[in-house]
XYZ file of C-alpha atoms in Angstrom:
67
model
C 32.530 18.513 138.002
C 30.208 16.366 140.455
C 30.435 12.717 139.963
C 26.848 12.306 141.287
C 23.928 14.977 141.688
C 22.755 13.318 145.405
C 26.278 14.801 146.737
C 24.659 18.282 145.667
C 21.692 18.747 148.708
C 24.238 18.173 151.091
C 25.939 21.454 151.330
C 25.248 24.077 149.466
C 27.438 26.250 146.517
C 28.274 22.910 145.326
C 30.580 22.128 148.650
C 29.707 18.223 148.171
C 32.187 18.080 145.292
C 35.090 18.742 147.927
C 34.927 15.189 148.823
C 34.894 13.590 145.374
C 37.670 15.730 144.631
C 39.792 15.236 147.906
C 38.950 11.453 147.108
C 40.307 11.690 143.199
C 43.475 14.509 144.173
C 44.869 11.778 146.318
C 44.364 9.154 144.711
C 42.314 7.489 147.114
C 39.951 5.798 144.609
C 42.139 3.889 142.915
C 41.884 0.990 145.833
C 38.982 0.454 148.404
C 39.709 2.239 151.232
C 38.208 2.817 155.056
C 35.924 5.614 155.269
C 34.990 7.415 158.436
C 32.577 10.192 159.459
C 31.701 12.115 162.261
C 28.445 14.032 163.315
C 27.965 16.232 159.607
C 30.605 14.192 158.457
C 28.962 10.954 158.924
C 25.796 12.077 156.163
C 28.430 12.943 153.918
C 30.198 9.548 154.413
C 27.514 7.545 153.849
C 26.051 9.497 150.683
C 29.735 8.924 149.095
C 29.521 5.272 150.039
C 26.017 4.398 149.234
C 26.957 6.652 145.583
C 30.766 4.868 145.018
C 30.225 1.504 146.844
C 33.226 0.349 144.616
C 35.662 3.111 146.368
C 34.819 1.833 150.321
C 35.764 -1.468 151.677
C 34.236 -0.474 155.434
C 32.310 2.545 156.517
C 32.374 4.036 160.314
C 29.540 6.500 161.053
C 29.971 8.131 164.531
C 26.854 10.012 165.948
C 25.696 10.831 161.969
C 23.586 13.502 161.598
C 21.414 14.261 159.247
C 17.834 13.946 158.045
């Protein structure tokens, strides 16, 4: 399941919840940790961050795109 409904108009057939659930699988989450994204990747990134500021302790966007 989606931990937030923003993640859901980034990608369509529900691909936002592949980062949430990369982030949970591995255990990420369960200390702040650096997040970096690229181009695409750099919208994502910042959605997650601005939606689980407790999970990121530093954010990196690189040429984000996005609207």
């Amino acid at each position: 399941s989606l931990r937030t409904p923003l993640l859901r108009f980034l990608c369509p057939n529900n691909a936002p919840s592949a980062p949430v659930q990369f982030v949970e699988c591995i255990k990420l989450n369960k200390r702040p940790f650096h997040l970096v994204g690229t181009s695409m990747g750099g919208n994502v990134a910042g959605v997650y961050a601005a939606q689980y500021p407790e999970d990121v302790c530093s954010l990196t966007l690189i040429c984000p795109a996005g609207e």
